[in-house]
PDB file of C-alpha atoms in Angstrom:
ATOM      1  CA  UNK A 188     -55.650 -40.258  83.851  1.00 69.00           C
ATOM      2  CA  UNK A 189     -55.280 -38.433  80.568  1.00 83.00           C
ATOM      3  CA  UNK A 190     -58.300 -36.928  78.845  1.00 90.00           C
ATOM      4  CA  UNK A 191     -56.614 -37.314  75.442  1.00 93.00           C
ATOM      5  CA  UNK A 192     -58.214 -39.691  72.916  1.00 95.00           C
ATOM      6  CA  UNK A 193     -57.302 -43.331  73.541  1.00 96.00           C
ATOM      7  CA  UNK A 194     -55.147 -45.061  70.963  1.00 96.00           C
ATOM      8  CA  UNK A 195     -54.537 -48.808  71.306  1.00 96.00           C
ATOM      9  CA  UNK A 196     -51.371 -50.457  70.057  1.00 96.00           C
ATOM     10  CA  UNK A 197     -50.116 -54.004  69.657  1.00 95.00           C
ATOM     11  CA  UNK A 198     -47.174 -53.917  72.077  1.00 91.00           C
ATOM     12  CA  UNK A 199     -45.169 -56.637  70.278  1.00 89.00           C
ATOM     13  CA  UNK A 200     -45.568 -54.938  66.907  1.00 92.00           C
ATOM     14  CA  UNK A 201     -44.785 -51.541  68.460  1.00 91.00           C
ATOM     15  CA  UNK A 202     -41.607 -52.899  70.069  1.00 84.00           C
ATOM     16  CA  UNK A 203     -40.474 -54.450  66.793  1.00 87.00           C
ATOM     17  CA  UNK A 204     -41.231 -51.334  64.699  1.00 90.00           C
ATOM     18  CA  UNK A 205     -43.057 -48.374  66.266  1.00 91.00           C
ATOM     19  CA  UNK A 206     -43.126 -46.224  63.128  1.00 93.00           C
ATOM     20  CA  UNK A 207     -46.318 -47.534  61.472  1.00 95.00           C
ATOM     21  CA  UNK A 208     -48.326 -47.026  64.680  1.00 95.00           C
ATOM     22  CA  UNK A 209     -46.763 -43.614  65.278  1.00 95.00           C
ATOM     23  CA  UNK A 210     -47.581 -42.529  61.704  1.00 95.00           C
ATOM     24  CA  UNK A 211     -51.196 -43.653  62.152  1.00 96.00           C
ATOM     25  CA  UNK A 212     -51.331 -41.943  65.536  1.00 95.00           C
ATOM     26  CA  UNK A 213     -49.895 -38.720  64.065  1.00 95.00           C
ATOM     27  CA  UNK A 214     -52.674 -38.746  61.455  1.00 95.00           C
ATOM     28  CA  UNK A 215     -55.604 -39.860  63.656  1.00 95.00           C
ATOM     29  CA  UNK A 216     -54.756 -38.636  67.166  1.00 94.00           C
ATOM     30  CA  UNK A 217     -51.481 -36.679  67.361  1.00 94.00           C
ATOM     31  CA  UNK A 218     -51.896 -36.407  71.122  1.00 94.00           C
ATOM     32  CA  UNK A 219     -53.193 -39.696  72.489  1.00 95.00           C
ATOM     33  CA  UNK A 220     -53.360 -41.768  75.637  1.00 95.00           C
ATOM     34  CA  UNK A 221     -51.915 -45.222  74.927  1.00 94.00           C
ATOM     35  CA  UNK A 222     -53.328 -47.581  77.586  1.00 93.00           C
ATOM     36  CA  UNK A 223     -50.762 -50.293  76.836  1.00 91.00           C
ATOM     37  CA  UNK A 224     -47.999 -47.830  77.772  1.00 86.00           C
ATOM     38  CA  UNK A 225     -49.949 -46.053  80.497  1.00 84.00           C
ATOM     39  CA  UNK A 226     -48.826 -42.777  78.925  1.00 85.00           C
ATOM     40  CA  UNK A 227     -49.957 -39.837  76.879  1.00 89.00           C
ATOM     41  CA  UNK A 228     -47.952 -39.751  73.652  1.00 92.00           C
ATOM     42  CA  UNK A 229     -47.239 -36.698  71.520  1.00 93.00           C
ATOM     43  CA  UNK A 230     -46.315 -37.455  67.910  1.00 94.00           C
ATOM     44  CA  UNK A 231     -45.731 -33.986  66.462  1.00 94.00           C
ATOM     45  CA  UNK A 232     -42.528 -32.064  67.026  1.00 93.00           C
ATOM     46  CA  UNK A 233     -44.209 -28.695  67.627  1.00 94.00           C
ATOM     47  CA  UNK A 234     -46.576 -30.194  70.212  1.00 93.00           C
ATOM     48  CA  UNK A 235     -43.639 -31.795  72.019  1.00 90.00           C
ATOM     49  CA  UNK A 236     -41.643 -28.555  71.888  1.00 91.00           C
ATOM     50  CA  UNK A 237     -44.419 -26.464  73.452  1.00 92.00           C
ATOM     51  CA  UNK A 238     -45.872 -28.992  75.884  1.00 89.00           C
ATOM     52  CA  UNK A 239     -42.640 -30.290  77.404  1.00 84.00           C
ATOM     53  CA  UNK A 240     -42.169 -26.873  78.979  1.00 85.00           C
ATOM     54  CA  UNK A 241     -45.470 -27.185  80.881  1.00 88.00           C
ATOM     55  CA  UNK A 242     -43.926 -28.907  83.872  1.00 85.00           C
ATOM     56  CA  UNK A 243     -47.056 -28.248  85.917  1.00 86.00           C
ATOM     57  CA  UNK A 244     -48.808 -30.772  83.623  1.00 83.00           C
ATOM     58  CA  UNK A 245     -45.975 -32.862  82.149  1.00 81.00           C
ATOM     59  CA  UNK A 246     -43.413 -33.015  84.897  1.00 80.00           C
ATOM     60  CA  UNK A 247     -40.212 -34.969  84.454  1.00 80.00           C
ATOM     61  CA  UNK A 248     -40.411 -35.866  88.146  1.00 79.00           C
ATOM     62  CA  UNK A 249     -41.863 -39.370  88.000  1.00 78.00           C
ATOM     63  CA  UNK A 250     -40.916 -41.346  91.136  1.00 78.00           C
ATOM     64  CA  UNK A 251     -42.747 -44.435  89.868  1.00 77.00           C
ATOM     65  CA  UNK A 252     -41.345 -44.067  86.331  1.00 75.00           C
ATOM     66  CA  UNK A 253     -39.024 -46.654  84.849  1.00 74.00           C
ATOM     67  CA  UNK A 254     -35.975 -44.395  84.685  1.00 77.00           C
ATOM     68  CA  UNK A 255     -36.370 -43.296  88.303  1.00 76.00           C
ATOM     69  CA  UNK A 256     -36.938 -46.841  89.541  1.00 76.00           C
ATOM     70  CA  UNK A 257     -33.990 -48.305  87.623  1.00 77.00           C
ATOM     71  CA  UNK A 258     -31.467 -45.474  87.740  1.00 75.00           C
ATOM     72  CA  UNK A 259     -32.477 -43.356  90.700  1.00 77.00           C
ATOM     73  CA  UNK A 260     -33.505 -39.719  90.779  1.00 78.00           C
ATOM     74  CA  UNK A 261     -31.259 -38.218  88.126  1.00 79.00           C
ATOM     75  CA  UNK A 262     -31.129 -35.011  86.095  1.00 79.00           C
ATOM     76  CA  UNK A 263     -33.385 -36.441  83.387  1.00 77.00           C
ATOM     77  CA  UNK A 264     -36.200 -36.781  85.922  1.00 79.00           C
ATOM     78  CA  UNK A 265     -35.940 -33.330  87.487  1.00 84.00           C
ATOM     79  CA  UNK A 266     -37.596 -30.075  86.491  1.00 85.00           C
ATOM     80  CA  UNK A 267     -36.764 -26.397  86.727  1.00 85.00           C
ATOM     81  CA  UNK A 268     -33.938 -25.275  89.006  1.00 87.00           C
ATOM     82  CA  UNK A 269     -33.086 -28.806  90.200  1.00 85.00           C
ATOM     83  CA  UNK A 270     -32.551 -29.881  86.580  1.00 85.00           C
ATOM     84  CA  UNK A 271     -30.624 -26.758  85.582  1.00 86.00           C
ATOM     85  CA  UNK A 272     -28.349 -26.942  88.616  1.00 86.00           C
ATOM     86  CA  UNK A 273     -27.184 -30.459  87.700  1.00 83.00           C
ATOM     87  CA  UNK A 274     -27.075 -29.727  83.975  1.00 82.00           C
ATOM     88  CA  UNK A 275     -24.895 -26.641  84.522  1.00 83.00           C
ATOM     89  CA  UNK A 276     -22.471 -28.619  86.680  1.00 78.00           C
ATOM     90  CA  UNK A 277     -22.176 -31.342  84.038  1.00 74.00           C
ATOM     91  CA  UNK A 278     -21.868 -29.022  81.047  1.00 74.00           C
ATOM     92  CA  UNK A 279     -19.361 -26.661  82.637  1.00 68.00           C
ATOM     93  CA  UNK A 280     -17.180 -29.564  83.747  1.00 60.00           C
ATOM     94  CA  UNK A 281     -17.301 -31.383  80.439  1.00 56.00           C
ATOM     95  CA  UNK A 282     -16.580 -28.687  77.893  1.00 56.00           C
ATOM     96  CA  UNK A 283     -13.366 -27.279  79.247  1.00 55.00           C
ATOM     97  CA  UNK A 284     -10.769 -27.422  76.476  1.00 52.00           C
ATOM     98  CA  UNK A 285      -8.103 -28.864  78.763  1.00 52.00           C
ATOM     99  CA  UNK A 286     -10.375 -31.855  79.422  1.00 57.00           C
ATOM    100  CA  UNK A 287     -11.540 -32.345  75.839  1.00 57.00           C
ATOM    101  CA  UNK A 288      -8.137 -32.361  74.100  1.00 64.00           C
ATOM    102  CA  UNK A 289      -6.815 -35.681  75.501  1.00 67.00           C
ATOM    103  CA  UNK A 290     -10.056 -37.451  74.546  1.00 69.00           C
ATOM    104  CA  UNK A 291      -9.895 -36.144  70.992  1.00 73.00           C
ATOM    105  CA  UNK A 292      -6.286 -37.290  70.562  1.00 76.00           C
ATOM    106  CA  UNK A 293      -6.976 -40.717  72.061  1.00 77.00           C
ATOM    107  CA  UNK A 294     -10.075 -41.237  69.956  1.00 75.00           C
ATOM    108  CA  UNK A 295      -8.340 -40.062  66.762  1.00 78.00           C
ATOM    109  CA  UNK A 296      -5.342 -42.358  67.349  1.00 80.00           C
ATOM    110  CA  UNK A 297      -7.600 -45.327  68.026  1.00 79.00           C
ATOM    111  CA  UNK A 298      -9.779 -44.609  64.970  1.00 77.00           C
ATOM    112  CA  UNK A 299      -6.654 -44.242  62.802  1.00 81.00           C
ATOM    113  CA  UNK A 300      -5.347 -47.652  63.959  1.00 81.00           C
ATOM    114  CA  UNK A 301      -8.650 -49.303  63.077  1.00 77.00           C
ATOM    115  CA  UNK A 302      -8.922 -47.578  59.698  1.00 76.00           C
ATOM    116  CA  UNK A 303      -5.280 -48.443  58.860  1.00 77.00           C
ATOM    117  CA  UNK A 304      -5.992 -52.083  59.678  1.00 77.00           C
ATOM    118  CA  UNK A 305      -9.045 -52.044  57.416  1.00 72.00           C
ATOM    119  CA  UNK A 306      -7.084 -50.402  54.574  1.00 71.00           C
ATOM    120  CA  UNK A 307      -4.463 -53.204  54.700  1.00 71.00           C
ATOM    121  CA  UNK A 308      -7.055 -55.908  54.127  1.00 66.00           C
ATOM    122  CA  UNK A 309      -7.082 -57.466  50.679  1.00 50.00           C
ATOM    123  CA  UNK A 310     -10.596 -58.913  50.762  1.00 55.00           C
ATOM    124  CA  UNK A 311     -13.694 -56.932  51.751  1.00 56.00           C
ATOM    125  CA  UNK A 312     -14.688 -57.165  55.377  1.00 53.00           C
ATOM    126  CA  UNK A 313     -18.121 -58.610  56.155  1.00 55.00           C
ATOM    127  CA  UNK A 314     -20.782 -56.428  57.781  1.00 51.00           C
ATOM    128  CA  UNK A 315     -20.650 -58.619  60.897  1.00 53.00           C
ATOM    129  CA  UNK A 316     -16.894 -58.275  61.252  1.00 55.00           C
ATOM    130  CA  UNK A 317     -17.115 -54.513  60.591  1.00 49.00           C
ATOM    131  CA  UNK A 318     -19.613 -54.154  63.450  1.00 50.00           C
ATOM    132  CA  UNK A 319     -17.178 -55.997  65.728  1.00 53.00           C
ATOM    133  CA  UNK A 320     -14.367 -53.637  64.703  1.00 50.00           C
ATOM    134  CA  UNK A 321     -16.582 -50.575  64.972  1.00 48.00           C
ATOM    135  CA  UNK A 322     -17.682 -51.507  68.468  1.00 51.00           C
ATOM    136  CA  UNK A 323     -14.064 -51.278  69.580  1.00 50.00           C
ATOM    137  CA  UNK A 324     -13.890 -47.581  68.748  1.00 50.00           C
ATOM    138  CA  UNK A 325     -14.652 -46.413  72.292  1.00 50.00           C
ATOM    139  CA  UNK A 326     -12.097 -48.714  73.942  1.00 49.00           C
ATOM    140  CA  UNK A 327     -10.007 -45.775  75.111  1.00 47.00           C
ATOM    141  CA  UNK A 328     -12.911 -44.522  77.192  1.00 47.00           C
ATOM    142  CA  UNK A 329     -13.534 -47.926  78.722  1.00 43.00           C
ATOM    143  CA  UNK A 330      -9.879 -48.356  79.590  1.00 49.00           C
ATOM    144  CA  UNK A 331     -10.074 -45.141  81.581  1.00 46.00           C
ATOM    145  CA  UNK A 332     -13.147 -46.291  83.480  1.00 52.00           C
ATOM    146  CA  UNK A 333     -11.809 -49.786  84.167  1.00 62.00           C
ATOM    147  CA  UNK A 334     -14.361 -51.741  82.213  1.00 65.00           C
ATOM    148  CA  UNK A 335     -14.347 -53.776  79.052  1.00 71.00           C
ATOM    149  CA  UNK A 336     -16.231 -52.296  76.100  1.00 69.00           C
ATOM    150  CA  UNK A 337     -18.384 -55.457  76.000  1.00 76.00           C
ATOM    151  CA  UNK A 338     -19.546 -54.823  79.576  1.00 77.00           C
ATOM    152  CA  UNK A 339     -20.210 -51.149  78.945  1.00 75.00           C
ATOM    153  CA  UNK A 340     -22.157 -52.021  75.802  1.00 77.00           C
ATOM    154  CA  UNK A 341     -24.216 -54.703  77.591  1.00 80.00           C
ATOM    155  CA  UNK A 342     -24.989 -52.500  80.607  1.00 79.00           C
ATOM    156  CA  UNK A 343     -25.867 -49.546  78.407  1.00 80.00           C
ATOM    157  CA  UNK A 344     -28.222 -51.653  76.294  1.00 84.00           C
ATOM    158  CA  UNK A 345     -29.806 -53.140  79.420  1.00 83.00           C
ATOM    159  CA  UNK A 346     -30.546 -49.637  80.736  1.00 82.00           C
ATOM    160  CA  UNK A 347     -31.988 -48.533  77.380  1.00 84.00           C
ATOM    161  CA  UNK A 348     -34.198 -51.628  77.321  1.00 85.00           C
ATOM    162  CA  UNK A 349     -35.152 -51.115  80.954  1.00 83.00           C
ATOM    163  CA  UNK A 350     -36.368 -47.549  80.655  1.00 80.00           C
ATOM    164  CA  UNK A 351     -38.427 -48.609  77.608  1.00 81.00           C
ATOM    165  CA  UNK A 352     -39.903 -51.604  79.466  1.00 81.00           C
ATOM    166  CA  UNK A 353     -43.459 -50.275  79.654  1.00 77.00           C
ATOM    167  CA  UNK A 354     -44.923 -53.773  79.754  1.00 79.00           C
ATOM    168  CA  UNK A 355     -43.119 -54.622  83.009  1.00 79.00           C
ATOM    169  CA  UNK A 356     -41.088 -57.570  81.687  1.00 83.00           C
ATOM    170  CA  UNK A 357     -39.218 -58.820  84.779  1.00 85.00           C
ATOM    171  CA  UNK A 358     -36.338 -60.334  82.758  1.00 87.00           C
ATOM    172  CA  UNK A 359     -35.626 -56.970  81.161  1.00 84.00           C
ATOM    173  CA  UNK A 360     -35.880 -55.248  84.530  1.00 80.00           C
ATOM    174  CA  UNK A 361     -33.478 -57.758  86.124  1.00 81.00           C
ATOM    175  CA  UNK A 362     -30.805 -57.012  83.510  1.00 80.00           C
ATOM    176  CA  UNK A 363     -30.875 -53.363  84.602  1.00 77.00           C
ATOM    177  CA  UNK A 364     -29.669 -54.047  88.105  1.00 68.00           C
ATOM    178  CA  UNK A 365     -26.115 -52.733  88.234  1.00 60.00           C
ATOM    179  CA  UNK A 366     -23.414 -55.213  89.216  1.00 57.00           C
ATOM    180  CA  UNK A 367     -21.765 -54.815  92.617  1.00 53.00           C
ATOM    181  CA  UNK A 368     -18.742 -52.500  92.358  1.00 50.00           C
ATOM    182  CA  UNK A 369     -16.405 -55.299  93.456  1.00 45.00           C
ATOM    183  CA  UNK A 370     -17.450 -57.482  90.505  1.00 48.00           C
ATOM    184  CA  UNK A 371     -16.751 -54.875  87.858  1.00 46.00           C
ATOM    185  CA  UNK A 372     -13.914 -55.929  85.553  1.00 46.00           C
ATOM    186  CA  UNK A 373     -10.581 -54.240  86.093  1.00 47.00           C
ATOM    187  CA  UNK A 374      -8.401 -53.102  83.251  1.00 42.00           C
ATOM    188  CA  UNK A 375      -5.018 -54.726  82.819  1.00 45.00           C
ATOM    189  CA  UNK A 376      -3.638 -51.775  80.864  1.00 42.00           C
TER     190      UNK A 376
END
């Protein structure tokens, strides 16, 4: 249990817009235990920067934490050498120029097609229709991983919601369960 000052929040209001509560917390108790979240919250950048390095007190290893439960023990929930070992493997494999160039060309070509289509339109496009067009930008990536962008978007949002599900909403948690590999959509291209 944290010995930081307690700071109560209205969970529904916090979920809808956390900024008013965070501003009040920053002013009244910049380091506070929020019982509704079961967590100690830091609201100032400098406090976060210095304290996150104190892994003896604020370890990323949280076996009962939402991210660990929903996604397994991954790099984001490891400290020290275990974290750096995985991070180094990911970074060194992802920045090689020979791997980056095809992605840049594919993304640029896809973005150019979308922008050319928009430029040909006579009437202004609505915000809703623009969002639909914009969401198609990463299609090239999804084609390579054999999934539709709608599925990737839905699964990604479900995971974001799941690791922020501090109130234990079972519906949100259920959406985070990955689909069986056999049921994943297959690309036709």
